Short mmCIF file of C-alpha atoms in Angstrom, two decimals:
data_model
loop_
_atom_site.label_atom_id
_atom_site.label_comp_id
_atom_site.label_asym_id
_atom_site.label_seq_id
_atom_site.Cartn_x
_atom_site.Cartn_y
_atom_site.Cartn_z
CA MET A 178 -11.24 8.56 -38.58
CA SER A 179 -12.55 7.65 -35.12
CA PHE A 180 -13.01 4.46 -32.84
CA ARG A 181 -15.91 3.71 -30.63
CA VAL A 182 -16.42 1.29 -27.56
CA ASP A 183 -17.02 -1.68 -29.95
CA ASP A 184 -13.66 -1.07 -31.53
CA LEU A 185 -11.96 -1.01 -28.03
CA VAL A 186 -13.75 -4.22 -27.06
CA ALA A 187 -12.44 -5.96 -29.98
CA ALA A 188 -8.94 -4.74 -29.31
CA ALA A 189 -9.22 -5.81 -25.73
CA GLU A 190 -10.07 -9.30 -27.12
CA ARG A 191 -6.95 -9.24 -29.19
CA ILE A 192 -4.71 -7.98 -26.26
CA ALA A 193 -6.12 -10.74 -23.96
CA LYS A 194 -5.31 -13.36 -26.43
CA ALA A 195 -1.78 -12.16 -26.80
CA ALA A 196 -1.41 -11.89 -22.95
CA ARG A 197 -2.78 -15.50 -22.64
CA GLU A 198 -0.14 -16.83 -25.15
CA ALA A 199 2.62 -14.93 -23.52
CA LYS A 200 1.90 -15.79 -19.92
CA ASP A 201 4.59 -18.35 -19.33
CA GLU A 202 7.19 -16.64 -21.25
CA LEU A 203 6.58 -13.43 -19.51
CA ASN A 204 6.59 -15.01 -16.10
CA ALA A 205 10.22 -16.50 -16.94
CA GLN A 206 11.32 -13.29 -18.12
CA ASP A 207 10.01 -11.53 -14.99
CA GLY A 208 11.67 -14.11 -12.91
CA ARG A 209 15.07 -13.04 -13.98
CA LEU A 210 14.43 -9.44 -12.66
CA GLY A 211 11.38 -9.50 -10.58
CA ASP A 212 9.07 -11.88 -8.65
CA GLY A 213 8.03 -13.92 -11.75
CA ASP A 214 4.41 -13.23 -11.74
CA LEU A 215 4.09 -10.58 -14.43
CA GLY A 216 2.59 -12.96 -16.95
CA ILE A 217 -0.12 -14.00 -14.34
CA THR A 218 -0.85 -10.29 -13.78
CA LEU A 219 -1.37 -9.44 -17.39
CA ASP A 220 -3.27 -12.54 -18.24
CA LYS A 221 -5.57 -12.17 -15.25
CA GLY A 222 -6.15 -8.39 -15.84
CA TRP A 223 -7.09 -8.88 -19.43
CA ALA A 224 -9.19 -12.00 -18.89
CA GLU A 225 -11.07 -10.01 -16.31
CA ALA A 226 -11.36 -7.06 -18.86
CA THR A 227 -12.77 -9.01 -21.62
CA ALA A 228 -15.43 -10.71 -19.18
CA LEU A 229 -17.00 -7.21 -18.83
CA GLU A 230 -20.65 -6.64 -19.84
CA VAL A 231 -20.50 -3.75 -22.08
CA ASP A 232 -23.84 -1.89 -22.91
CA ASP A 233 -22.55 1.87 -22.57
CA PRO A 234 -21.27 3.85 -25.62
CA ASP A 235 -19.36 6.20 -23.38
CA LEU A 236 -15.66 5.55 -23.97
CA GLY A 237 -14.67 7.02 -20.66
CA ARG A 238 -16.84 4.63 -18.63
CA TYR A 239 -15.40 1.79 -20.71
CA PHE A 240 -11.83 2.90 -19.83
CA LEU A 241 -13.06 3.18 -16.23
CA ALA A 242 -14.24 -0.35 -16.26
CA LEU A 243 -10.94 -1.62 -17.73
CA SER A 244 -8.99 0.24 -15.02
CA LYS A 245 -11.22 -1.36 -12.41
CA ALA A 246 -10.83 -4.74 -13.83
CA PHE A 247 -7.06 -4.41 -13.24
CA GLN A 248 -7.66 -2.96 -9.82
CA ARG A 249 -9.72 -5.91 -8.84
CA VAL A 250 -7.62 -8.81 -9.92
CA SER A 251 -4.23 -7.37 -9.17
CA SER A 252 -2.53 -5.72 -6.28
CA SER A 253 0.89 -5.95 -7.85
CA SER A 254 2.58 -2.72 -8.93
CA PHE A 255 2.51 -3.36 -12.61
CA GLY A 256 -1.26 -4.09 -12.46
CA THR A 257 -1.84 -0.81 -10.60
CA LEU A 258 0.18 1.03 -13.08
CA LEU A 259 -1.74 -0.21 -15.94
CA ALA A 260 -4.95 0.63 -14.04
CA THR A 261 -3.61 4.23 -13.59
CA GLY A 262 -2.93 4.51 -17.42
CA LEU A 263 -6.35 3.23 -18.24
CA MET A 264 -7.81 5.64 -15.70
CA ALA A 265 -6.05 8.51 -17.38
CA ALA A 266 -7.55 7.42 -20.81
CA ALA A 267 -10.98 7.36 -18.91
CA LYS A 268 -10.44 10.98 -17.89
CA GLY A 269 -9.44 11.98 -21.46
CA THR A 270 -12.54 10.35 -23.14
CA LYS A 271 -15.31 11.01 -20.40
CA GLY A 272 -18.67 11.50 -21.95
CA ARG A 273 -17.57 10.78 -25.52
CA ASN A 274 -18.85 8.06 -27.92
CA ALA A 275 -16.06 8.49 -30.45
CA VAL A 276 -12.49 9.43 -30.43
CA GLU A 277 -10.43 10.53 -33.48
CA TYR A 278 -7.27 8.41 -34.14
CA HIS A 279 -5.09 11.49 -34.17
CA GLU A 280 -5.90 11.75 -30.41
CA VAL A 281 -4.27 8.37 -29.51
CA THR A 282 -1.03 10.14 -29.09
CA ASP A 283 -2.48 12.35 -26.28
CA LEU A 284 -4.15 9.38 -24.64
CA ILE A 285 -0.79 7.55 -24.55
CA ALA A 286 1.01 10.69 -23.18
CA ALA A 287 -1.69 11.32 -20.51
CA ALA A 288 -1.21 7.56 -19.43
CA ARG A 289 2.38 7.94 -19.28
CA ASP A 290 2.36 11.01 -17.22
CA ALA A 291 -0.23 9.61 -14.77
CA MET A 292 1.93 6.32 -14.54
CA MET A 293 5.06 8.38 -13.92
CA ALA A 294 3.41 10.28 -11.03
CA ARG A 295 2.03 7.13 -9.35
CA GLY A 296 5.23 4.93 -9.76
CA LYS A 297 7.40 7.79 -8.85
CA GLY A 298 9.43 7.11 -11.97
CA GLU A 299 11.24 9.03 -14.65
CA LEU A 300 11.97 8.60 -18.20
CA GLY A 301 15.26 6.94 -19.04
CA GLN A 302 15.09 4.38 -16.24
CA LYS A 303 14.33 1.42 -18.52
CA SER A 304 10.73 0.86 -17.74
CA VAL A 305 7.12 0.86 -19.38
CA LEU A 306 7.38 4.63 -19.12
CA ASP A 307 10.03 4.79 -21.92
CA ILE A 308 8.11 2.58 -24.21
CA LEU A 309 4.92 4.81 -23.68
CA ASP A 310 7.05 7.92 -24.34
CA ALA A 311 8.36 6.39 -27.52
CA LEU A 312 4.76 5.29 -28.51
CA ALA A 313 3.37 8.80 -27.71
CA ILE A 314 6.15 10.54 -29.91
CA ALA A 315 5.83 7.92 -32.74
CA THR A 316 2.06 8.27 -33.14
CA ARG A 317 2.03 11.95 -33.04
CA ASP A 318 0.23 13.64 -35.93
CA LEU A 319 -1.04 10.31 -37.36
CA ASN A 320 -4.65 9.80 -38.07
CA ASP A 321 -4.68 6.45 -39.91
CA PRO A 322 -5.05 3.26 -37.88
CA GLY A 323 -2.73 1.36 -40.10
CA ASP A 324 0.01 4.04 -39.90
CA ILE A 325 -0.36 4.14 -36.10
CA ALA A 326 -0.11 0.41 -35.93
CA GLU A 327 3.11 0.35 -37.98
CA ALA A 328 4.64 3.37 -36.10
CA ALA A 329 3.79 1.78 -32.69
CA ARG A 330 5.32 -1.54 -33.79
CA GLN A 331 8.66 0.12 -34.71
CA ALA A 332 8.64 2.29 -31.73
CA VAL A 333 8.26 -0.68 -29.44
CA GLU A 334 11.31 -2.59 -30.97
CA VAL A 335 13.49 0.62 -31.07
CA SER A 336 12.57 1.38 -27.43
CA LEU A 337 13.58 -2.14 -26.24
CA GLU A 338 16.85 -2.06 -28.31
CA THR A 339 17.79 1.31 -26.92
CA PHE A 340 17.41 0.35 -23.16
CA ARG A 341 18.54 -3.36 -23.40
CA ASN A 342 22.17 -2.55 -22.58
CA GLN A 343 21.27 -0.10 -19.73
CA PRO A 344 20.98 -0.94 -16.16
CA ALA A 345 17.48 -0.91 -14.67
CA GLY A 346 16.79 2.26 -12.81
CA LEU A 347 13.12 1.60 -11.37
CA GLY A 348 11.28 -0.83 -9.23
CA ARG A 349 12.40 -4.22 -8.22
CA ALA A 350 14.54 -4.66 -11.23
CA ARG A 351 16.74 -1.77 -10.06
CA MET A 352 18.06 -4.04 -7.23
CA TYR A 353 19.68 -6.26 -9.76
CA GLY A 354 22.01 -3.30 -10.78
CA GLU A 355 24.62 -4.26 -13.38
CA ALA A 356 23.09 -7.62 -13.68
CA SER A 357 20.22 -6.23 -15.53
CA ILE A 358 22.36 -5.07 -18.35
CA GLY A 359 21.52 -7.17 -21.53
CA LEU A 360 18.18 -8.08 -20.08
CA ASP A 361 15.03 -6.57 -21.44
CA ASP A 362 12.86 -4.90 -18.70
CA PRO A 363 9.81 -7.14 -17.99
CA GLY A 364 7.46 -4.36 -17.94
CA MET A 365 8.58 -3.23 -21.42
CA LEU A 366 8.24 -6.89 -22.69
CA ALA A 367 4.66 -7.00 -21.35
CA THR A 368 3.93 -3.87 -23.23
CA ARG A 369 5.35 -5.17 -26.43
CA HIS A 370 3.05 -8.23 -26.15
CA MET A 371 0.06 -5.79 -25.46
CA VAL A 372 0.87 -3.52 -28.36
CA ASN A 373 1.43 -6.51 -30.74
CA GLY A 374 -1.79 -7.93 -29.68
CA LEU A 375 -3.68 -4.65 -30.20
CA ILE A 376 -2.20 -4.12 -33.65
CA SER A 377 -2.40 -7.95 -34.59
CA ASP A 378 -5.21 -7.09 -37.28
CA ASN A 379 -2.99 -4.26 -38.56
CA SER A 380 -5.16 -1.58 -37.28
CA ALA A 381 -5.21 0.52 -34.02
CA PRO A 382 -6.73 0.26 -31.55
CA MET B 73 5.16 -24.90 9.81
CA LYS B 74 3.07 -25.48 13.06
CA LYS B 75 -0.02 -23.44 12.81
CA ILE B 76 -3.67 -23.69 13.69
CA LEU B 77 -5.51 -23.36 10.29
CA ASN B 78 -7.55 -25.30 7.94
CA ASP B 79 -6.22 -24.04 4.55
CA PRO B 80 -3.30 -21.50 4.12
CA ALA B 81 -5.25 -19.96 1.25
CA ALA B 82 -8.34 -19.43 3.42
CA TYR B 83 -6.35 -18.11 6.42
CA VAL B 84 -7.36 -14.26 6.00
CA ASP B 85 -10.97 -14.90 4.93
CA GLU B 86 -11.63 -17.39 7.84
CA MET B 87 -9.94 -14.96 10.36
CA LEU B 88 -12.26 -12.22 9.14
CA GLU B 89 -15.35 -14.44 9.44
CA GLY B 90 -14.46 -15.31 12.93
CA MET B 91 -13.79 -11.63 14.03
CA ILE B 92 -17.20 -10.57 12.61
CA ALA B 93 -19.03 -13.51 14.26
CA ALA B 94 -17.30 -12.69 17.59
CA HIS B 95 -18.01 -8.89 17.45
CA PRO B 96 -21.03 -8.23 15.26
CA GLU B 97 -21.88 -5.25 17.24
CA ILE B 98 -18.53 -3.58 16.13
CA TYR B 99 -17.78 -4.94 12.70
CA ARG B 100 -19.51 -5.75 9.40
CA MET B 101 -18.16 -7.07 6.13
CA ALA B 102 -18.45 -4.15 3.57
CA GLY B 103 -17.09 -6.09 0.48
CA GLN B 104 -14.52 -8.70 -0.35
CA ARG B 105 -11.87 -8.31 2.51
CA VAL B 106 -13.34 -4.88 3.71
CA ILE B 107 -14.32 -4.48 7.19
CA ALA B 108 -16.45 -1.51 8.18
CA ARG B 109 -18.16 -0.19 11.54
CA ALA B 110 -21.51 -1.97 12.27
CA GLY B 111 -24.29 0.17 10.88
CA ALA B 112 -24.09 2.95 8.07
CA ALA B 113 -21.56 5.62 7.75
CA THR B 114 -22.61 8.75 9.92
CA ARG B 115 -23.81 11.42 7.73
CA GLY B 116 -21.60 14.48 7.85
CA LYS B 117 -18.74 12.78 9.61
CA VAL B 118 -15.34 12.55 8.13
CA GLY B 119 -14.43 8.91 7.19
CA ILE B 120 -11.23 7.24 8.18
CA VAL B 121 -9.80 4.29 6.41
CA SER B 122 -6.63 2.42 6.79
CA GLY B 123 -5.41 -0.77 5.18
CA GLY B 124 -2.37 -3.14 4.49
CA GLY B 125 -1.56 -6.81 4.81
CA SER B 126 -2.87 -9.17 7.31
CA GLY B 127 -0.86 -10.69 10.02
CA HIS B 128 -0.62 -7.55 12.37
CA LEU B 129 -3.87 -7.78 14.41
CA PRO B 130 -5.11 -5.61 15.89
CA VAL B 131 -3.55 -3.51 13.11
CA PHE B 132 -5.47 -2.83 10.84
CA THR B 133 -8.95 -4.20 10.86
CA GLY B 134 -9.04 -4.46 14.58
CA TYR B 135 -9.05 -0.60 14.96
CA VAL B 136 -12.33 -0.22 13.14
CA GLY B 137 -14.54 1.14 15.80
CA LYS B 138 -16.12 4.31 17.50
CA GLY B 139 -13.53 7.07 17.76
CA LEU B 140 -11.13 5.16 15.60
CA LEU B 141 -11.38 4.01 11.94
CA ASP B 142 -14.52 3.66 9.94
CA ALA B 143 -13.35 1.15 7.45
CA CYS B 144 -10.42 -1.04 6.43
CA ALA B 145 -9.12 -2.95 3.49
CA ILE B 146 -7.10 -6.10 4.35
CA GLY B 147 -4.80 -8.01 2.05
CA ASP B 148 -3.13 -11.45 2.36
CA VAL B 149 -0.69 -11.98 5.11
CA PHE B 150 1.93 -9.26 4.57
CA ALA B 151 0.58 -8.38 1.11
CA SER B 152 -1.19 -5.14 -0.03
CA PRO B 153 -4.95 -5.19 -0.62
CA SER B 154 -6.07 -4.48 -4.09
CA ALA B 155 -6.95 -1.01 -5.13
CA GLU B 156 -10.51 -2.05 -5.48
CA GLU B 157 -10.71 -3.27 -1.95
CA MET B 158 -9.33 0.07 -0.86
CA ALA B 159 -11.89 2.01 -2.93
CA ASP B 160 -14.61 -0.05 -1.39
CA SER B 161 -13.36 0.66 2.02
CA MET B 162 -13.54 4.52 1.14
CA ARG B 163 -17.04 4.15 -0.11
CA ALA B 164 -18.17 2.29 2.95
CA ALA B 165 -16.54 4.95 5.21
CA ASN B 166 -17.95 7.87 3.23
CA GLY B 167 -20.57 10.06 5.11
CA GLY B 168 -20.42 12.80 2.60
CA ALA B 169 -17.66 14.95 4.42
CA GLY B 170 -14.60 13.33 2.65
CA VAL B 171 -12.41 10.38 3.75
CA LEU B 172 -9.00 10.25 5.16
CA ARG B 173 -6.55 7.63 4.10
CA LEU B 174 -4.33 6.83 7.06
CA TYR B 175 -1.78 3.99 6.86
CA GLY B 176 1.77 2.97 6.95
CA ASN B 177 4.38 4.04 4.36
CA TYR B 178 4.90 0.75 2.26
CA GLY B 179 5.27 1.14 -1.53
CA GLY B 180 2.48 -1.33 -2.70
CA ASP B 181 -0.05 0.22 -0.22
CA VAL B 182 0.87 3.60 -1.29
CA MET B 183 0.39 3.00 -4.98
CA ASN B 184 -2.96 1.02 -4.63
CA PHE B 185 -4.41 3.60 -1.97
CA ASP B 186 -3.64 6.44 -4.39
CA MET B 187 -5.27 4.56 -7.23
CA ALA B 188 -8.20 3.93 -5.10
CA GLY B 189 -8.45 7.59 -4.21
CA GLU B 190 -8.37 8.52 -7.87
CA THR B 191 -11.13 5.98 -8.64
CA VAL B 192 -13.63 7.16 -5.97
CA ALA B 193 -12.95 10.77 -6.86
CA PHE B 194 -13.86 9.97 -10.61
CA GLU B 195 -16.64 7.65 -9.85
CA ASN B 196 -18.23 8.79 -6.66
CA ASP B 197 -17.08 12.18 -6.19
CA ILE B 198 -15.50 11.34 -2.86
CA GLU B 199 -12.93 13.96 -1.72
CA SER B 200 -9.95 12.18 0.22
CA THR B 201 -6.66 12.95 1.83
CA THR B 202 -3.68 10.86 2.66
CA VAL B 203 -1.55 10.80 5.83
CA LEU B 204 1.28 8.20 6.04
CA LEU B 205 3.02 6.94 9.11
CA ALA B 206 6.62 6.75 8.65
CA ASP B 207 7.79 6.42 12.33
CA ASP B 208 10.28 3.49 12.19
CA VAL B 209 13.68 5.22 12.80
CA ALA B 210 15.58 2.09 11.89
CA SER B 211 14.38 2.14 8.39
CA ALA B 212 15.98 5.37 7.13
CA GLY B 213 17.91 8.25 8.66
CA PRO B 214 16.40 11.53 9.74
CA GLU B 215 17.57 13.19 6.48
CA GLU B 216 15.36 10.57 4.55
CA ALA B 217 12.44 10.48 7.13
CA GLY B 218 10.01 10.38 4.36
CA LYS B 219 11.22 6.94 3.33
CA ARG B 220 10.73 5.39 6.85
CA ARG B 221 8.27 2.45 7.34
CA GLY B 222 5.17 2.87 9.43
CA THR B 223 4.73 0.88 12.62
CA GLY B 224 3.31 1.52 16.18
CA GLY B 225 2.81 5.19 15.53
CA MET B 226 -0.45 4.46 13.46
CA ILE B 227 -2.08 3.51 16.84
CA PHE B 228 -1.73 7.02 18.07
CA ALA B 229 -2.81 8.40 14.76
CA PHE B 230 -5.92 6.26 14.54
CA LYS B 231 -6.84 7.45 17.97
CA THR B 232 -6.32 11.26 17.63
CA ALA B 233 -7.64 11.40 14.13
CA GLY B 234 -10.65 9.09 15.02
CA ALA B 235 -11.44 11.41 18.01
CA SER B 236 -11.32 14.42 15.81
CA ALA B 237 -13.54 13.00 13.28
CA GLU B 238 -15.97 11.74 15.88
CA ARG B 239 -16.45 15.50 17.11
CA MET B 240 -17.36 16.15 13.62
CA ASP B 241 -14.31 18.15 12.63
CA ASP B 242 -13.89 18.79 8.94
CA LEU B 243 -11.67 16.75 6.59
CA GLU B 244 -8.86 19.39 6.64
CA THR B 245 -8.70 19.44 10.49
CA VAL B 246 -8.88 15.68 10.72
CA THR B 247 -6.02 15.42 8.18
CA ARG B 248 -3.97 18.14 10.12
CA ILE B 249 -4.47 16.26 13.38
CA ALA B 250 -3.31 12.87 11.84
CA GLN B 251 -0.34 14.48 10.21
CA ARG B 252 0.76 16.22 13.27
CA THR B 253 0.43 12.94 15.25
CA ALA B 254 2.36 11.13 12.66
CA ASP B 255 5.07 13.82 12.73
CA ASN B 256 5.36 13.49 16.50
CA CYS B 257 5.76 9.65 16.54
CA ARG B 258 9.05 7.65 16.60
CA SER B 259 9.20 3.87 16.82
CA LEU B 260 11.91 1.23 16.94
CA GLY B 261 11.65 -2.55 17.14
CA MET B 262 13.80 -5.52 18.07
CA ALA B 263 13.22 -9.32 17.43
CA LEU B 264 14.26 -12.54 18.88
CA THR B 265 12.69 -15.03 16.57
CA PRO B 266 10.80 -14.85 13.17
CA CYS B 267 7.35 -15.64 12.12
CA THR B 268 5.93 -17.78 9.29
CA VAL B 269 3.56 -16.60 6.55
CA PRO B 270 1.06 -19.34 6.06
CA GLN B 271 1.03 -19.36 2.34
CA ALA B 272 4.73 -19.33 2.42
CA GLY B 273 5.24 -22.08 4.81
CA THR B 274 8.86 -21.05 6.03
CA PRO B 275 10.12 -18.59 8.49
CA THR B 276 10.77 -14.87 7.24
CA PHE B 277 14.33 -14.97 8.39
CA GLN B 278 16.86 -17.13 10.21
CA ILE B 279 18.37 -16.20 13.48
CA ASN B 280 20.52 -18.26 16.03
CA GLU B 281 19.07 -19.22 19.37
CA ASN B 282 21.19 -16.82 21.42
CA GLU B 283 20.78 -13.86 19.19
CA MET B 284 18.70 -10.68 18.84
CA GLU B 285 18.25 -8.24 16.06
CA MET B 286 17.77 -4.48 16.83
CA GLY B 287 15.82 -2.48 14.45
CA MET B 288 14.05 -5.32 12.69
CA GLY B 289 10.86 -4.21 10.68
CA ILE B 290 7.44 -5.73 11.31
CA HIS B 291 7.75 -8.03 8.26
CA GLY B 292 11.26 -9.07 9.08
CA GLU B 293 13.00 -6.29 7.27
CA PRO B 294 16.78 -6.28 8.15
CA GLY B 295 17.58 -4.09 11.14
CA ILE B 296 20.63 -2.20 12.47
CA TRP B 297 22.69 -5.01 14.20
CA ARG B 298 22.53 -8.56 15.20
CA ASP B 299 24.37 -9.84 18.17
CA GLN B 300 24.02 -11.93 21.50
CA LEU B 301 20.70 -11.32 23.39
CA ARG B 302 21.24 -8.60 26.02
CA SER B 303 19.40 -7.80 29.30
CA ALA B 304 15.96 -6.16 29.07
CA ASP B 305 17.46 -2.83 30.61
CA ALA B 306 20.24 -2.82 28.11
CA ILE B 307 18.00 -3.36 25.05
CA THR B 308 15.47 -0.74 26.43
CA ASP B 309 18.25 1.72 27.06
CA GLU B 310 19.56 1.51 23.55
CA MET B 311 16.10 1.77 21.99
CA MET B 312 15.29 4.84 24.17
CA ASP B 313 18.68 6.38 23.31
CA ARG B 314 18.05 5.90 19.47
CA LEU B 315 14.51 7.35 19.91
CA PHE B 316 15.65 10.26 21.90
CA ASP B 317 18.27 10.99 19.16
CA ASP B 318 15.39 11.55 16.79
CA ILE B 319 12.70 13.39 18.74
CA LYS B 320 13.74 15.96 21.31
CA LEU B 321 11.67 16.15 24.58
CA ALA B 322 11.89 19.24 26.78
CA ASP B 323 11.47 19.38 30.41
CA GLY B 324 7.75 19.00 30.95
CA ASP B 325 6.81 17.71 27.66
CA ALA B 326 3.79 15.50 27.52
CA CYS B 327 4.49 12.12 25.84
CA SER B 328 2.56 8.85 25.35
CA ILE B 329 4.40 5.69 25.03
CA LEU B 330 3.43 2.25 23.37
CA VAL B 331 5.44 -0.84 24.50
CA ASN B 332 4.23 -3.38 21.97
CA SER B 333 4.47 -7.03 21.57
CA LEU B 334 5.30 -8.30 18.05
CA GLY B 335 3.16 -11.29 18.84
CA ALA B 336 4.81 -13.87 20.84
CA THR B 337 6.47 -11.89 23.57
CA PRO B 338 4.46 -12.05 26.74
CA GLN B 339 2.85 -9.13 28.69
CA GLU B 340 5.25 -9.86 31.55
CA GLU B 341 8.31 -9.06 29.43
CA LEU B 342 6.66 -5.90 27.99
CA TYR B 343 6.20 -4.72 31.60
CA ILE B 344 9.88 -5.40 32.19
CA ILE B 345 10.68 -3.20 29.27
CA TYR B 346 8.14 -0.42 30.39
CA ARG B 347 9.61 -0.32 33.78
CA ARG B 348 12.89 0.94 32.29
CA ALA B 349 11.35 3.01 29.55
CA ALA B 350 9.27 4.91 32.05
CA THR B 351 12.27 5.79 34.06
CA ARG B 352 14.21 7.05 31.14
CA LEU B 353 11.25 9.10 29.99
CA GLN B 354 10.89 10.58 33.54
CA ASP B 355 14.73 11.11 33.64
CA ALA B 356 14.32 13.20 30.45
CA GLY B 357 11.82 15.33 32.19
CA ALA B 358 8.77 14.14 30.26
CA ARG B 359 5.34 13.79 31.59
CA ILE B 360 3.99 10.33 30.65
CA VAL B 361 0.44 10.29 29.34
CA MET B 362 -1.70 7.24 28.98
CA PRO B 363 0.92 4.61 28.48
CA LEU B 364 -0.07 1.62 26.36
CA VAL B 365 1.68 -1.80 27.10
CA GLY B 366 0.39 -4.88 25.12
CA ARG B 367 -0.38 -6.36 21.81
CA TYR B 368 -1.17 -3.28 19.53
CA ALA B 369 0.66 -4.05 16.25
CA THR B 370 2.07 -7.55 15.71
CA SER B 371 3.83 -9.60 13.25
CA MET B 372 2.23 -13.08 13.52
CA GLU B 373 3.99 -15.05 16.11
CA MET B 374 7.23 -13.06 16.09
CA THR B 375 9.07 -12.73 19.26
CA GLY B 376 10.15 -9.18 19.96
CA ALA B 377 8.78 -5.67 20.98
CA THR B 378 8.59 -2.20 19.58
CA ILE B 379 8.52 1.00 21.45
CA THR B 380 6.76 4.16 20.16
CA LEU B 381 7.04 7.49 21.55
CA CYS B 382 4.29 10.10 20.62
CA LYS B 383 5.04 13.68 21.62
CA LEU B 384 1.77 15.44 22.53
CA ASP B 385 0.64 18.99 22.62
CA GLU B 386 -2.52 20.05 24.43
CA GLU B 387 -4.83 19.17 21.39
CA LEU B 388 -3.32 15.86 20.80
CA GLU B 389 -3.48 14.90 24.63
CA THR B 390 -7.12 15.74 24.77
CA LEU B 391 -7.94 13.73 21.70
CA LEU B 392 -5.88 10.79 23.00
CA LYS B 393 -7.99 10.76 26.16
CA GLU B 394 -11.33 10.87 24.31
CA PRO B 395 -13.41 7.62 24.37
CA CYS B 396 -12.98 4.96 21.76
CA HIS B 397 -14.10 1.45 21.48
CA CYS B 398 -13.24 -1.56 19.33
CA ALA B 399 -12.69 -5.25 20.05
CA PHE B 400 -9.08 -4.73 21.14
CA TRP B 401 -9.00 -1.26 22.68
CA THR B 402 -11.35 0.70 24.75
CA VAL B 403 -10.83 4.10 26.27
CA MET B 404 -13.60 5.21 28.63
#
């Protein structure tokens, strides 16, 4: 099975809706470990992404346009990291009109690696990178959108659970040290909202 | 807050409009919050871009001009520009020979400029390189020199790399010149009073009437110590001692020096600092080349000064003396 630009456009709409609904909650969660604007970053970025005029079937160019939407509206580090992940997906799908679902795992892994390099982060530091790593592993060898959606949902929850009681090791949250123990990482929570939005019709993307 | 403005949210855009209205022969808008040299990019010339937050004029936008920068992306006061603005600055500077990104080592700026470089490589096939200024010795020790923030050293790097690009050197050469200049610069600042970011409305830090802070960063980042205000000679001696600890000058070495106002400190006091600093350089056996004394890299209306030393080899000295022209600095 494969997905095309039309599927991604519909997926972006679902993520944008989830981001809009989560805005205030995410701002409040980010306010405990960051500067409290993560909900705004996410909402603005996906609103911009869903306002794009799409008339090109090339998946690479669509992912590039998504990346540029985040580059345009946000100069915050999380916005730039998302733009980086989307750019990695653009490179992985350049010149193609359809991508098989079993390639989703590779796209997530490429995004994880590019974001790791840009943010100078490592796995195990309680960040969006850990949740992407869990997603890449959970979706490996799956080719059915329903299976991928369920695996992704579980991976997100397990990842949050695993890291909740560890201190933050990356970004602004790291400065809170021991005080970050017991609190979910805001970037991981943002990713949960995006993933849950994405799979809200029980398919992926 | 006591500032001459119309609307804090319009502060940066109205400042840019005024700059371009005053100097249309030097600057043009090349996108939202992107300033480029008037006229098109020179075909075959390496483009040089910089960028960062507003509030530091002439850094960054002011140094767009002949023999200096080709374009610049500018953010809100003390805030990074977006990656898209940075990408637009690189497109504006592109003459087909590649683009050097030359700016200060601040986390947000680095992440966004790297993203911008990746975007223009993917979308426009523009080759680009990066040189970061990390010259503020107060911000990290020599063993972590790569973590230092960039300050006054970027003036020297803009100048030498700009002259190198102007004589049509290739991207590798311009990058090498910029890197060597950055490696040879050391800076240190001190502050007496804070500044106020228009959209925040409150001072960036608190300090008592009779106190100074040694080593403070250009956004009010904490320094090395805070104590009673000392004499100009005592302040200058400590700054020069700390700079000499970090960069070795041998007898006869050529060295340029920048004594820079953070905004509110008057030219008179800069010359009082320079008087002592020049003596110290001469005592160390250095040959002073093209000293700069004035407002080159500011922090709004902060009171205080920075000193930058730039050790020069023959090639860097030649490039430093080449002509350049922008609204804030002309070398004939």
